[in-house]
CSV table of C-alpha atoms in Angstrom, one decimal:
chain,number,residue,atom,x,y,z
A,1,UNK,CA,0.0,0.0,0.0
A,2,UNK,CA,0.9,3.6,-1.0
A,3,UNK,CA,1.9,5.8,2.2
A,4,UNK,CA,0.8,9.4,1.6
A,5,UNK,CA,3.3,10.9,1.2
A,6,UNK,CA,4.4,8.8,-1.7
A,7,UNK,CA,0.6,9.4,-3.1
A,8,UNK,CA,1.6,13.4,-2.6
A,9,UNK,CA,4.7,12.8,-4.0
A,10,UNK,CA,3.1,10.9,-7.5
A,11,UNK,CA,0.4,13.5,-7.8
A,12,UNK,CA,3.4,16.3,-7.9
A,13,UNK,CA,5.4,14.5,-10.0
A,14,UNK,CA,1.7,14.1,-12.6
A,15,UNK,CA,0.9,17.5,-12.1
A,16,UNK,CA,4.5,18.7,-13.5
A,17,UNK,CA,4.3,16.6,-16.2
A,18,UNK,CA,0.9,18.1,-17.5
A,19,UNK,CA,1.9,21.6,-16.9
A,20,UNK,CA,4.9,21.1,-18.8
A,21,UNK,CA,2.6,19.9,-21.5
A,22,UNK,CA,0.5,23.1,-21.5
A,23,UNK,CA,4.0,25.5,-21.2
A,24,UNK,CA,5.3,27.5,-24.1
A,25,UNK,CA,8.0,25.3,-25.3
A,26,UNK,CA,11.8,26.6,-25.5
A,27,UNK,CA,13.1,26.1,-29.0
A,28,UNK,CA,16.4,26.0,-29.3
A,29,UNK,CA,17.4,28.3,-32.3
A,30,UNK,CA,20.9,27.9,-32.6
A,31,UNK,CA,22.0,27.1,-36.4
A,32,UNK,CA,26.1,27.1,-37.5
A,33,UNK,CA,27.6,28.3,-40.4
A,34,UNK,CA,30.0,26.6,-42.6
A,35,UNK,CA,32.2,28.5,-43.9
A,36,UNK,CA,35.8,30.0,-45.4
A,37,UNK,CA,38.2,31.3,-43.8
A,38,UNK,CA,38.8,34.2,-46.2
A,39,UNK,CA,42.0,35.8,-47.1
A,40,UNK,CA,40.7,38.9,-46.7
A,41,UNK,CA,40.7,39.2,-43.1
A,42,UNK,CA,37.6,42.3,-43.7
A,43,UNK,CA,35.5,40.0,-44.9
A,44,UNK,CA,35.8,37.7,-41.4
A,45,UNK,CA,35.4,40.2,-39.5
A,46,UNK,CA,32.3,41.6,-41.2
A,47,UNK,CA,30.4,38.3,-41.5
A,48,UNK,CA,31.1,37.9,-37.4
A,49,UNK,CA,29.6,41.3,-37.1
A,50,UNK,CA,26.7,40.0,-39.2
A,51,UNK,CA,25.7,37.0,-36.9
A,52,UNK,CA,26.3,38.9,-34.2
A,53,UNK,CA,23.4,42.0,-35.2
A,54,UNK,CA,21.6,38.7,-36.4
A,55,UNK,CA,21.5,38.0,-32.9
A,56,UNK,CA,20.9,41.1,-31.2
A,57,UNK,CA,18.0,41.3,-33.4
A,58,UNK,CA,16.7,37.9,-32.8
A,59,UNK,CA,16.8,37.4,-29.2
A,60,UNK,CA,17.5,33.8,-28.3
A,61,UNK,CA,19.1,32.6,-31.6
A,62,UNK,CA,22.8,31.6,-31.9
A,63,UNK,CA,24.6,32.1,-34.9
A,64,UNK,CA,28.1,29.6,-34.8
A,65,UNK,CA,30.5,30.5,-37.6
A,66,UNK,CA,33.4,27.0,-38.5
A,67,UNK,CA,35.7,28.4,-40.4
A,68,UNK,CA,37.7,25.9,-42.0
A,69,UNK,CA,40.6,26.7,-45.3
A,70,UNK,CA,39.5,25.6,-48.9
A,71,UNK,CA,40.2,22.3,-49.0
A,72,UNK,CA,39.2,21.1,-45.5
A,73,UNK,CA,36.1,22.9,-46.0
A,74,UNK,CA,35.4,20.6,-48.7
A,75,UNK,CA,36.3,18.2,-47.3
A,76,UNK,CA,33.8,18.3,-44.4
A,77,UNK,CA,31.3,18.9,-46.5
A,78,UNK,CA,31.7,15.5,-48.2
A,79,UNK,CA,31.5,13.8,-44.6
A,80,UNK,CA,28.4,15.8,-44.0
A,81,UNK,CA,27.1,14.8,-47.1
A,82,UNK,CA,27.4,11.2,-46.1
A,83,UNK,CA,26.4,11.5,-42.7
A,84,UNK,CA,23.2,12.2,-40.5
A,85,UNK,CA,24.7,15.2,-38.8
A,86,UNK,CA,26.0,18.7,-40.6
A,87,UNK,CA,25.6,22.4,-40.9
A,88,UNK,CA,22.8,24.7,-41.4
A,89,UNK,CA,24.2,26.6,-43.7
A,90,UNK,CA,27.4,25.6,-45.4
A,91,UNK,CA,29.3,28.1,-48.4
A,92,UNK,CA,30.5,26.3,-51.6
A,93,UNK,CA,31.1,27.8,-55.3
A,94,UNK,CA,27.7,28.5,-57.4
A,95,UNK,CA,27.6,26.2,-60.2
A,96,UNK,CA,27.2,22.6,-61.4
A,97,UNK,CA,30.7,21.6,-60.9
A,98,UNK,CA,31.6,22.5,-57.2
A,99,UNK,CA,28.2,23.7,-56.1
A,100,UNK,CA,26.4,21.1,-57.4
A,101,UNK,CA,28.5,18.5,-56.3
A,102,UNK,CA,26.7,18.8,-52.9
A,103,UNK,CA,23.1,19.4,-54.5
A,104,UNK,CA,23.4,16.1,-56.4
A,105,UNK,CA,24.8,14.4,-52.8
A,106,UNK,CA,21.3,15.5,-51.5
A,107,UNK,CA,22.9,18.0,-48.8
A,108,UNK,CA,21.1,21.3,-50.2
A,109,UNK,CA,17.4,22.0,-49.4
A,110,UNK,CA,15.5,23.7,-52.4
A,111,UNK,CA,15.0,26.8,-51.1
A,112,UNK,CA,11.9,28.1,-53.2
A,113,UNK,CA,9.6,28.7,-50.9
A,114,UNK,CA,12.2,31.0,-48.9
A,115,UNK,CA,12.8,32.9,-52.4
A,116,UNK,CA,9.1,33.8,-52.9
A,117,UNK,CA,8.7,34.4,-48.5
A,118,UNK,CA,10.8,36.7,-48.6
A,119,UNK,CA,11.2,38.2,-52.3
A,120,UNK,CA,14.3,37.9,-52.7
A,121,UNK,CA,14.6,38.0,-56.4
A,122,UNK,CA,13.1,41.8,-55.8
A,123,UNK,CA,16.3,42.4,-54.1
A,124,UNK,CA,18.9,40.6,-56.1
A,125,UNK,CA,20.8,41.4,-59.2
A,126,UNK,CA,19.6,38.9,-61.7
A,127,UNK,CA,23.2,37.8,-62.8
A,128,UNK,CA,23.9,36.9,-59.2
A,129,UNK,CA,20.5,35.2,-58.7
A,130,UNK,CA,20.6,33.1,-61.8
A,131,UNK,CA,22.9,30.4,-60.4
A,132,UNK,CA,20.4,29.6,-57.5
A,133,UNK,CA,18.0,27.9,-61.3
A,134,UNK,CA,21.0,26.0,-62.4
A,135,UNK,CA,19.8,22.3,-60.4
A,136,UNK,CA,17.2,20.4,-61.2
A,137,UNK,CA,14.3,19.8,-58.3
A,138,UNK,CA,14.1,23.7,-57.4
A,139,UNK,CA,16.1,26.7,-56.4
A,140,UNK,CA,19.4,26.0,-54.2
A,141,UNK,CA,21.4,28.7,-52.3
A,142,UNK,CA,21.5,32.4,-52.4
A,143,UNK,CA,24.1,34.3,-53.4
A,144,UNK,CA,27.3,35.4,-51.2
A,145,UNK,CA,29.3,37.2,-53.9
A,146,UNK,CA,29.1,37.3,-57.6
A,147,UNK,CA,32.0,38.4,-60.1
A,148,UNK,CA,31.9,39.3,-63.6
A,149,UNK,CA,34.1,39.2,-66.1
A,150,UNK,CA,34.6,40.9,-69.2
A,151,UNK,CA,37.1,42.2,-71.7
A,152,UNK,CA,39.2,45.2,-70.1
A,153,UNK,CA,40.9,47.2,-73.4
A,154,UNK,CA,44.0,50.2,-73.9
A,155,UNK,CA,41.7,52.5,-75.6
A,156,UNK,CA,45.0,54.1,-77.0
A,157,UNK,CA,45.9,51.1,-78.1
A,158,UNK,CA,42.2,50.4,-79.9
A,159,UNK,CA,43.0,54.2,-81.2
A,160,UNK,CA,46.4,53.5,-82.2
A,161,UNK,CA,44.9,50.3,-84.4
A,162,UNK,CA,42.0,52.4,-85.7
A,163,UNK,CA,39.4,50.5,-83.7
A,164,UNK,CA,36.7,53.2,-83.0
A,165,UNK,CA,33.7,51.3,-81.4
A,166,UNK,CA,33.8,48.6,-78.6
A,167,UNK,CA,33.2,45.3,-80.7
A,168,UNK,CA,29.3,44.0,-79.7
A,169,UNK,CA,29.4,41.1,-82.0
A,170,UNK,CA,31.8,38.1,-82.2
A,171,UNK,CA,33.0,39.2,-86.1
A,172,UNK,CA,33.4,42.9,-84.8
A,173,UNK,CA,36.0,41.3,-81.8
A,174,UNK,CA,37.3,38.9,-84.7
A,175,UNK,CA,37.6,42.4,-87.2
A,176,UNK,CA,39.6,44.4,-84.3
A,177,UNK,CA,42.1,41.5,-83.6
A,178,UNK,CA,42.7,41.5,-87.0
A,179,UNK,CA,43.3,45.4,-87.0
A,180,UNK,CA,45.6,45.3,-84.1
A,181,UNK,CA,47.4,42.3,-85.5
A,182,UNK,CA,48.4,44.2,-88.6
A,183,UNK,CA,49.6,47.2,-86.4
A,184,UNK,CA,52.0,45.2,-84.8
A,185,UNK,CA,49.7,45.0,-81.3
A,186,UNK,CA,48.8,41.8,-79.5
A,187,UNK,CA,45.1,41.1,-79.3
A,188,UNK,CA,45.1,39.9,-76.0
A,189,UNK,CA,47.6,38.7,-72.6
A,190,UNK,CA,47.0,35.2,-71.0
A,191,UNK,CA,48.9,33.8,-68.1
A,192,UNK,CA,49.8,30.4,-69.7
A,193,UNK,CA,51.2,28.5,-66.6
A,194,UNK,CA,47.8,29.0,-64.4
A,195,UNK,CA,45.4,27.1,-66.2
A,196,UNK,CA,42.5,28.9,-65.3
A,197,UNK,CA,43.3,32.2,-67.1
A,198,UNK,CA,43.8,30.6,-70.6
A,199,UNK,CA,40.4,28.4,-70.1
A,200,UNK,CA,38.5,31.9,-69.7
A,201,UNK,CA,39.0,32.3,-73.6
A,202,UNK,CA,37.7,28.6,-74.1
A,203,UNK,CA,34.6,29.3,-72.2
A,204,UNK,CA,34.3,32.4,-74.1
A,205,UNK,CA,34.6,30.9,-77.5
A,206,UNK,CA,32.6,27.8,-76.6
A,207,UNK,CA,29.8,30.4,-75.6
A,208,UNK,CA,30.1,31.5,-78.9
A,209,UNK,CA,30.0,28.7,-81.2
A,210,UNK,CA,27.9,26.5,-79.6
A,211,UNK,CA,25.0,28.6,-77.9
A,212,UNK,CA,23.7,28.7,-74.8
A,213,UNK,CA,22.2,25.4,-74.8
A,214,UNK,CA,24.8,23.1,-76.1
A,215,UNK,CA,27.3,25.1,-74.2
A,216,UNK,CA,25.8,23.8,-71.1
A,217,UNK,CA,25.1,20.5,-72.1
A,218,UNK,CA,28.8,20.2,-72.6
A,219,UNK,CA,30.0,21.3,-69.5
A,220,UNK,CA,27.2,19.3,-68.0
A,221,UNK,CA,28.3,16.0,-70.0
A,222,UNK,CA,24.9,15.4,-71.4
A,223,UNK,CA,26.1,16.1,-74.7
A,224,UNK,CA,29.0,13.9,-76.4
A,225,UNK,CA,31.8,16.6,-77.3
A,226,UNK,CA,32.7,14.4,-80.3
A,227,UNK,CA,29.1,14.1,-81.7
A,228,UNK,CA,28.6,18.0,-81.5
A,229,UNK,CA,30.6,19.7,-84.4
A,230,UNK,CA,30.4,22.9,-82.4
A,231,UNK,CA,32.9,21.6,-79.7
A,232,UNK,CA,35.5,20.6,-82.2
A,233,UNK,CA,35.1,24.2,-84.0
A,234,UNK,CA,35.5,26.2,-80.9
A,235,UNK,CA,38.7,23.9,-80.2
A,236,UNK,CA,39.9,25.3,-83.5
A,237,UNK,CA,38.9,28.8,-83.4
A,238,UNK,CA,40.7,28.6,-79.6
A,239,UNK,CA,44.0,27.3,-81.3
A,240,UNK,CA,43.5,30.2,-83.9
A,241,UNK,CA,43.2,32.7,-81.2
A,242,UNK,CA,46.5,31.0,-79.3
A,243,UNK,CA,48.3,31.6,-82.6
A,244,UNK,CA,47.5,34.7,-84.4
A,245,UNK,CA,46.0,36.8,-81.4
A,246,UNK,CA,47.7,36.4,-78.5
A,247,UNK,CA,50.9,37.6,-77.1
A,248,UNK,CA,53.5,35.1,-77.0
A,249,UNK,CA,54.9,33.2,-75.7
A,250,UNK,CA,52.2,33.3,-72.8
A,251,UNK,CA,52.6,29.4,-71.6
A,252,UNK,CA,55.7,30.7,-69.8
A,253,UNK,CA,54.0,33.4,-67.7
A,254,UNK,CA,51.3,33.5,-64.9
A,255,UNK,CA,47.9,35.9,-64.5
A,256,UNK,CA,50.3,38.1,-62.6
A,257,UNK,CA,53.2,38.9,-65.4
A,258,UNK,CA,50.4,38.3,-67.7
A,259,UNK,CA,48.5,41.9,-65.8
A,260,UNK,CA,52.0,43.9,-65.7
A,261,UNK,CA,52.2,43.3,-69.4
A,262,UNK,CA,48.9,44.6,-70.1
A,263,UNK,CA,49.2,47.7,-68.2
A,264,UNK,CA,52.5,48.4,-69.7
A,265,UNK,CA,50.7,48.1,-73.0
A,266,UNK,CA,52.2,45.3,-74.4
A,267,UNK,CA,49.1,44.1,-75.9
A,268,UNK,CA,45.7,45.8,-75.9
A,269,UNK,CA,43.0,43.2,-74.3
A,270,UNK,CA,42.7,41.5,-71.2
A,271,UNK,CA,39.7,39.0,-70.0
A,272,UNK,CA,39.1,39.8,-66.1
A,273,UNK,CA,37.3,39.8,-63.6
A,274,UNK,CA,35.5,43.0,-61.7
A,275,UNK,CA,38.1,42.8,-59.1
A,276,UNK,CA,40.5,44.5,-62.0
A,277,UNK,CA,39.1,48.0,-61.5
A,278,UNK,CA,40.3,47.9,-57.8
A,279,UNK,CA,43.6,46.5,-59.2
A,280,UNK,CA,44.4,48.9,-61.8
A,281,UNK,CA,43.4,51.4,-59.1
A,282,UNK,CA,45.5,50.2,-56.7
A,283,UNK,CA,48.7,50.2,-58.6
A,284,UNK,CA,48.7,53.6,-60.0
A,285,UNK,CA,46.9,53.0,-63.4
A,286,UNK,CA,45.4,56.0,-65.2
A,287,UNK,CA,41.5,54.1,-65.4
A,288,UNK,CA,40.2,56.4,-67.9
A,289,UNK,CA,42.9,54.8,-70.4
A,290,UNK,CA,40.6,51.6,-70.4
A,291,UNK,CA,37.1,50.7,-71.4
A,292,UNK,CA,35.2,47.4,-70.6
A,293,UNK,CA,32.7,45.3,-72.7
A,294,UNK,CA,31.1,42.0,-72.4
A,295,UNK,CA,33.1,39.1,-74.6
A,296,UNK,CA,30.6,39.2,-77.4
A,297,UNK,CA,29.1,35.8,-77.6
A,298,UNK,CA,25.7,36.6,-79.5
A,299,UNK,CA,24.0,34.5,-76.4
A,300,UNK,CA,23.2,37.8,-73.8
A,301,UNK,CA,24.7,36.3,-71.1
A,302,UNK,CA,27.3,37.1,-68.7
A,303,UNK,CA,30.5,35.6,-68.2
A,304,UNK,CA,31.2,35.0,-64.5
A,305,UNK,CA,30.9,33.1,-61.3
A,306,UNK,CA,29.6,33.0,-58.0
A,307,UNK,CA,29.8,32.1,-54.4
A,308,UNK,CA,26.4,30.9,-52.6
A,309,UNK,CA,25.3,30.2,-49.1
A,310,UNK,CA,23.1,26.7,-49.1
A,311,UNK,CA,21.0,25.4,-46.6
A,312,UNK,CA,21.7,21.8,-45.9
A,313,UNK,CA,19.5,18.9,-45.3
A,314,UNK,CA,20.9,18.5,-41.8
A,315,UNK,CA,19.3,21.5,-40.5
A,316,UNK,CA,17.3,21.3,-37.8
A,317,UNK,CA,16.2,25.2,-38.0
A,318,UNK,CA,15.5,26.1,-41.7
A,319,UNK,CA,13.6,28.4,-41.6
A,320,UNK,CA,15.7,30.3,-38.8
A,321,UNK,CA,18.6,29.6,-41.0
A,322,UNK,CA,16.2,31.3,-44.1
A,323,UNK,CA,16.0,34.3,-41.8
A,324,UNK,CA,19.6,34.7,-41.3
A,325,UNK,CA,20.4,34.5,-45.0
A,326,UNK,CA,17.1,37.2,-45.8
A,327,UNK,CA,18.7,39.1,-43.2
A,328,UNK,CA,21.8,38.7,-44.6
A,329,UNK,CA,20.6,39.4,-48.0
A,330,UNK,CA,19.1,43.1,-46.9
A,331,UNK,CA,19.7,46.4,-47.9
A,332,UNK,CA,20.6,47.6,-44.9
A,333,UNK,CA,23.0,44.9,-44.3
A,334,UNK,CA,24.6,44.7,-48.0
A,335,UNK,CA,24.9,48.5,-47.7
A,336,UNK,CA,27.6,47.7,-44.7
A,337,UNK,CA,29.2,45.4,-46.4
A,338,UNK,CA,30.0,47.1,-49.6
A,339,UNK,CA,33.6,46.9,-50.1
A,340,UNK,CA,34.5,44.4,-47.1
A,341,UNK,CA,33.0,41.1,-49.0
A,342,UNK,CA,33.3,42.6,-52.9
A,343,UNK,CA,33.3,46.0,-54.3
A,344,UNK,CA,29.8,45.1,-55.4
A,345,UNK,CA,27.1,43.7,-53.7
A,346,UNK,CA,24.8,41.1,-54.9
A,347,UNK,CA,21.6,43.4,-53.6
A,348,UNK,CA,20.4,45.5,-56.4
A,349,UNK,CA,19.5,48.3,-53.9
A,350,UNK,CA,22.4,49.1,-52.6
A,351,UNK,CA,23.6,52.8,-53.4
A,352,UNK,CA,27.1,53.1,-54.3
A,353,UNK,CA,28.8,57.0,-54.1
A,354,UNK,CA,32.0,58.2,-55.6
A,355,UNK,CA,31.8,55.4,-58.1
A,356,UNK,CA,34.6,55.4,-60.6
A,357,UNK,CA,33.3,55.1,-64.4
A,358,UNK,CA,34.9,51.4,-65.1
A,359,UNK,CA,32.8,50.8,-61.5
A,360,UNK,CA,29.7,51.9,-62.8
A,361,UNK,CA,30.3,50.1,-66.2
A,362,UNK,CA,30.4,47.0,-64.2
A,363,UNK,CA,27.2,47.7,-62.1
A,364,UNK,CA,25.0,48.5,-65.6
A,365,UNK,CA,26.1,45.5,-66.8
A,366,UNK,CA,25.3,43.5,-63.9
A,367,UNK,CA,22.0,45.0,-64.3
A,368,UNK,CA,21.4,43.9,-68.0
A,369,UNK,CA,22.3,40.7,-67.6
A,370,UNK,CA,20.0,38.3,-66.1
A,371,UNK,CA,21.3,35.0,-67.6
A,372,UNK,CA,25.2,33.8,-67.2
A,373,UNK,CA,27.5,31.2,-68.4
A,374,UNK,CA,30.1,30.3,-65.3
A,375,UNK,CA,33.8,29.2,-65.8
A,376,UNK,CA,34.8,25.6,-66.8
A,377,UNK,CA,36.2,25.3,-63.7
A,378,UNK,CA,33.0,26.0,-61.9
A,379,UNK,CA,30.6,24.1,-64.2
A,380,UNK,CA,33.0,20.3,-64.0
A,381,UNK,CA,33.9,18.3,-61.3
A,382,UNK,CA,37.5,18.7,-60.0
A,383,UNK,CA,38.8,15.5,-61.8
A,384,UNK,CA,37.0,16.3,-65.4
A,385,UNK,CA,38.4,20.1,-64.9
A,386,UNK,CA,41.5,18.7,-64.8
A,387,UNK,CA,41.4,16.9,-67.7
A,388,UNK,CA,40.2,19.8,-69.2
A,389,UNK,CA,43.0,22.0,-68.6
A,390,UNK,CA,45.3,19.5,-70.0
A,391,UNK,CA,43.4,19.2,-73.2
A,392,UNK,CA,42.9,23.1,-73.3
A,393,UNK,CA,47.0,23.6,-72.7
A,394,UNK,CA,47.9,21.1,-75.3
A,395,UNK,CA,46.1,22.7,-78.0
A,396,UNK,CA,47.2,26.0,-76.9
A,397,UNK,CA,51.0,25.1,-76.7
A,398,UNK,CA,50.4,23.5,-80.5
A,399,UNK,CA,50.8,19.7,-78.7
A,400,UNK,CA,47.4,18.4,-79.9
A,401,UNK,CA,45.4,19.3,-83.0
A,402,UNK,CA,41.8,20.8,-82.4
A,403,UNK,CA,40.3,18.0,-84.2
A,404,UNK,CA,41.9,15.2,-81.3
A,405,UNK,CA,40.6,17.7,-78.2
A,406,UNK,CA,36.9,17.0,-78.3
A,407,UNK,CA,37.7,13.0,-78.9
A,408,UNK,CA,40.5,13.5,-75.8
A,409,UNK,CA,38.0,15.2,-73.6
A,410,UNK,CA,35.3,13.2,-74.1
A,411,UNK,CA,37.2,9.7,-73.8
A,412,UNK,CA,38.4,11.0,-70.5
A,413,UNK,CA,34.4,12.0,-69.2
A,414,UNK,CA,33.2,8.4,-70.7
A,415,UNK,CA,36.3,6.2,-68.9
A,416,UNK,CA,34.5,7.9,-65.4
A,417,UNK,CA,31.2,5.7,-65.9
């Protein structure tokens, strides 16, 4: 038999339980960030300060920030991937290559919903936006940074060669090589022993002769590169550009001597990045000596590549972690930013004051361009980008014929199923 105080203690012990049934639950709210840890020792201390107002403006969340470098970031991301546990938010590179690695391994949430909740496409440029449409099964990711590039010209150089209107079709860019050839001046300056900086006039070319469509079909290997006679064309007009265009020899120097070359006006087009304005800025350069156009690929879209913020599959807090990226996202927010992530934020309402004109040029043309093509590097996996780079340097350096790259290329994707 029960004594009564036992009976007493029961009935408390009943009672507690009930009440705790009927209590305003404590959720926890804590989410963690995976992320780089960025050279640019700004842009660490800016996204702290970002979790940090996050939290003061969300009382009783918890924004954790891992920081990991490039390659044990991926790393981890793999493991999470593979595993029941990982972040709420993890960085990678936009794009079906790097980015899309993880999509494909199931780690990123479709984030739809989130884009029409908080309108976010109202508030984004649509060149930085367009990556978050490249996956099947939905939108994944929002944009971090994006970064343009174009072709940066020596308008003395394009004066000197009697070239008196940026080129806006491919024949017009093919008509002032031509002209600068026959004045003695090199079309463009490549760094030949980085492999990324001669693979931006692949991309470009492949843009061009194939279209938008078959151009990502390629790079997404749905397409056989030997069965489409546009790849093995582009391979040729590459190897044309290599030889009659270029300055030589440029497979013994990096992006670096290639830049030093340019702006001692040793040949009259480069094919950079936004992040060239601050550059040429930064060492002295006179900026109204150059001009800036979009490589003319007849497709109207952008060249460039981005950096995304994904929420994973792990999360236990999505749609805390969809706040912190809307807040994240803001005007207010990008407008504090400006300059300590990118010198141009992906927020389309962001004002930007004492603007130099190349700066401008860039943010009009971010503002046109609502569709983009990414770099080879971004669009393959590591292994096929590889391959690439060998098959792009061989044809380049006059080791293999155009007519063997597309069969090389495509041998190596096939041998990986």
């Amino acid at each position: 038999m029960l004594t009564l105080s036992t009976k007493l203690k029961s009935a408390s012990i009943v009672a507690l339980a009930i009440a705790s049934l009927f209590a305003t639950p404590v959720l926890a709210e804590d989410i963690t960030l995976w992320t780089l840890n960025f050279d640019n020792n700004a842009a660490n201390t800016a996204l702290k300060k970002v979790a940090t107002d996050f939290e003061a403006a969300n009382p009783g969340t918890h924004v954790e920030i891992v920081q990991r470098a490039v390659d044990e970031h991926k790393t981890a991301l793999r493991v999470a991937a593979g595993s029941d546990k990982g972040p709420d938010i993890y960085f990678s590179w936009a794009g079906l290559g790097l980015g899309g690695e993880y999509v494909k391994a199931g780690l990123s949430l479709p984030l739809d919903k989130y884009y029409t909740e908080y309108k976010w496409n109202d508030e984004l440029l649509p060149s930085a936006a367009a990556f978050a449409d490249l996956y099947p099964g939905g939108k994944h990711g929002a944009p971090f940074t994006f970064k343009g590039e174009a072709v940066y010209y020596n308008k003395k150089l394009f004066e000197q060669a009697g070239i008196k209107e940026e080129p806006k079709t491919y024949d017009e860019l093919l008509a002032a090589a031509e002209k600068l050839k026959a004045a003695g001046i090199p079309a463009f300056t490549f760094g030949g022993t980085v492999n990324w900086h001669v693979m931006r006039l692949m991309d470009v070319i492949l843009e061009t002769k194939c279209g938008a469509e078959k151009h990502d079909a390629l790079k997404a290997m749905t397409l056989d590169w030997t069965k489409e006679p546009c790849a093995t064309e582009a391979f040729g007009e590459f190897a044309k550009w290599t030889k009659d265009y270029t300055l030589q020899p440029f497979m013994g120097i990096d992006n670096k001597q290639s830049y030093s070359l340019f702006t001692a006006g040793r040949a009259a087009m480069m094919l950079e990045g936004d992040w060239l304005v601050s550059q040429l800025n930064g060492s002295g350069a006179n900026l109204d000596d150059y001009g800036i156009f979009p490589f003319p690929t007849n497709t109207d879209r952008l060249y460039g590549f981005a950096e995304y913020n994904y929420i994973s599959t792990k999360s236990k807090n999505p749609d805390i972690a969809a706040k912190f990226l809307d807040y994240f996202l803001s005007t207010k927010v990008q407008q504090d930013l400006l300059g300590q992530l990118s010198s141009t934020s992906v927020n389309k309402n962001v004002a930007y004051t004492n603007q130099k004109p190349l700066e401008a040029e860039w943010l009009d043309i971010f503002k046109k361009y609502g569709k983009v093509y990414m770099n080879g590097d971004q669009a393959f996996p590591l292994d096929v980008t590889t391959e690439y780079f060998r098959v792009i340097n061989d044809v380049a350096s006059g080791n293999a014929e155009p007519a063997d790259a597309a069969k090389q290329l495509q041998r190596f994707i096939a041998s990986r199923t």
